[in-house]
Amino acid sequence: MTVLLREAIGDRLRHTRTTQHRTLREVSRSARVSLGYLSEVERGRKEASSELLAAICDALDLPMADLLHTVASDMSALAAVANAPTADDAVKSREHADAPYEGGRLLSESVGDKLSDIRLQPVLTHRLPTLTPPRGEVVVAA
């Protein structure tokens, strides 16, 4: 699943605002942005211009550099999870290996049933697919 930049920025802005216990109305007044437009930006429906983003960041007392750095970290963590090898990939590569394989079935490190198993910023975790181990398999963390 691909996450768009505007969605990641919107998620992070909403998270910052709600963490500060502020309403959309408060932030929209402070940033001099319409409430409806701010809502659209937070939901990832509208692409904020750099000027608008600067005004929203100022209203939230959030340096824009921090916002962009955090969004980049969120997106790169999501990309790493999306591109992580699966248990099936490990089995296929083992089948083609020259040396024989002994022991149990190899599982990827990302197998788990909780998103907390993946060290990820809390904002975009709802965009991750549910990761569950195959039935009948034992997962051993290294």
Coordinates of C-alpha atoms in Angstrom, one line a residue:
M1 CA 0.0 0.0 0.0
T2 CA 1.4 3.4 -1.0
V3 CA 1.0 6.3 1.3
L4 CA 1.0 9.7 -0.3
L5 CA 3.0 12.5 1.1
R6 CA 0.0 14.6 1.7
E7 CA -1.6 11.8 3.8
A8 CA 1.5 11.4 5.9
I9 CA 1.8 15.1 6.5
G10 CA -1.9 15.3 7.4
D11 CA -1.7 12.4 9.8
R12 CA 1.3 14.0 11.5
L13 CA -0.4 17.4 11.7
R14 CA -3.5 15.9 13.2
H15 CA -1.5 13.9 15.7
T16 CA 0.4 17.0 16.8
R17 CA -2.9 19.0 17.2
T18 CA -4.7 16.3 19.1
T19 CA -1.6 15.7 21.4
Q20 CA -1.8 19.4 22.2
H21 CA -5.5 19.0 23.0
R22 CA -6.4 21.7 20.5
T23 CA -9.4 21.9 18.2
L24 CA -9.5 22.4 14.5
R25 CA -11.1 25.8 15.1
E26 CA -8.3 27.0 17.4
V27 CA -5.6 26.0 15.0
S28 CA -7.4 27.3 11.9
R29 CA -7.9 30.7 13.6
S30 CA -4.3 30.9 14.7
A31 CA -3.0 29.8 11.2
R32 CA -5.5 32.0 9.4
V33 CA -6.7 29.0 7.4
S34 CA -10.3 28.0 6.9
L35 CA -11.5 25.3 9.2
G36 CA -12.7 23.2 6.3
Y37 CA -9.4 23.5 4.4
L38 CA -7.4 22.6 7.5
S39 CA -9.6 19.5 8.0
E40 CA -9.0 18.5 4.3
V41 CA -5.2 18.9 4.8
E42 CA -5.3 16.7 8.0
R43 CA -7.3 14.0 6.2
G44 CA -4.8 14.0 3.3
R45 CA -7.4 15.2 0.8
K46 CA -5.6 18.5 0.0
E47 CA -2.0 19.2 -0.7
A48 CA -0.9 22.1 1.4
S49 CA 1.4 24.7 -0.2
S50 CA 4.6 25.5 1.6
E51 CA 3.2 28.9 2.8
L52 CA 0.1 27.2 4.2
L53 CA 2.2 24.4 5.8
A54 CA 4.4 27.0 7.4
A55 CA 1.4 28.8 8.9
I56 CA -0.1 25.6 10.3
C57 CA 3.3 24.6 11.8
D58 CA 3.6 28.1 13.4
A59 CA 0.1 27.7 14.8
L60 CA 1.1 24.4 16.3
D61 CA 4.5 25.6 17.5
L62 CA 6.0 22.8 15.4
P63 CA 9.2 23.6 13.4
M64 CA 8.5 22.6 9.8
A65 CA 11.9 20.8 9.7
D66 CA 10.8 18.6 12.5
L67 CA 7.5 17.9 10.8
L68 CA 9.2 16.9 7.5
H69 CA 11.8 14.8 9.3
T70 CA 9.2 12.9 11.2
V71 CA 7.1 12.4 8.1
A72 CA 10.1 11.1 6.2
S73 CA 10.8 8.7 9.1
D74 CA 7.2 7.5 9.0
M75 CA 7.2 6.9 5.3
S76 CA 10.5 5.1 5.3
A77 CA 9.4 2.8 8.1
L78 CA 6.3 2.0 6.1
A79 CA 8.3 1.3 3.0
A80 CA 10.6 -1.0 4.9
V81 CA 7.7 -3.0 6.3
A82 CA 6.1 -3.2 2.8
N83 CA 9.3 -4.4 1.3
A84 CA 10.2 -6.9 4.1
P85 CA 10.7 -10.5 3.0
T86 CA 7.8 -12.8 3.9
A87 CA 8.0 -16.4 5.2
D88 CA 7.2 -17.6 1.7
D89 CA 10.1 -15.7 0.2
A90 CA 12.5 -17.3 2.7
V91 CA 11.2 -20.8 1.8
K92 CA 11.6 -20.1 -1.9
S93 CA 15.1 -18.8 -1.5
R94 CA 16.0 -21.8 0.7
E95 CA 14.6 -24.2 -1.9
H96 CA 17.1 -22.8 -4.4
A97 CA 20.1 -22.7 -2.1
D98 CA 23.1 -25.0 -2.8
A99 CA 23.5 -26.2 0.8
P100 CA 20.9 -28.3 2.4
Y101 CA 18.8 -26.6 5.1
E102 CA 18.2 -28.3 8.5
G103 CA 15.9 -27.3 11.2
G104 CA 12.5 -25.6 11.4
R105 CA 10.9 -23.3 8.9
L106 CA 12.5 -19.9 8.6
L107 CA 10.2 -17.0 9.2
S108 CA 10.9 -13.3 8.5
E109 CA 11.6 -10.9 11.3
S110 CA 8.5 -8.9 10.7
V111 CA 6.1 -11.7 11.6
G112 CA 4.0 -10.8 14.6
D113 CA 0.4 -10.0 15.5
K114 CA 0.9 -6.6 17.0
L115 CA 2.0 -3.3 15.3
S116 CA 4.1 -2.6 18.4
D117 CA 6.4 -5.3 17.2
I118 CA 7.4 -2.9 14.5
R119 CA 9.2 0.1 15.9
L120 CA 7.2 2.7 14.1
Q121 CA 5.9 6.2 14.8
P122 CA 2.4 5.8 16.2
V123 CA 0.7 8.0 13.6
L124 CA 0.8 5.9 10.5
T125 CA 0.4 2.5 12.1
H126 CA -3.2 2.2 11.0
R127 CA -1.9 2.1 7.4
L128 CA 0.1 -1.1 8.0
P129 CA -1.4 -4.4 6.9
T130 CA -2.1 -6.8 9.8
L131 CA 0.9 -9.1 10.2
T132 CA 0.1 -12.5 11.5
P133 CA 2.2 -15.7 11.6
P134 CA 1.1 -18.6 9.5
R135 CA -1.0 -21.1 11.4
G136 CA 0.8 -23.9 13.1
E137 CA 4.1 -22.1 13.0
V138 CA 6.3 -21.1 16.0
V139 CA 7.7 -17.6 15.9
V140 CA 11.0 -17.2 17.6
A141 CA 12.4 -13.7 18.1
A142 CA 16.1 -13.3 17.8

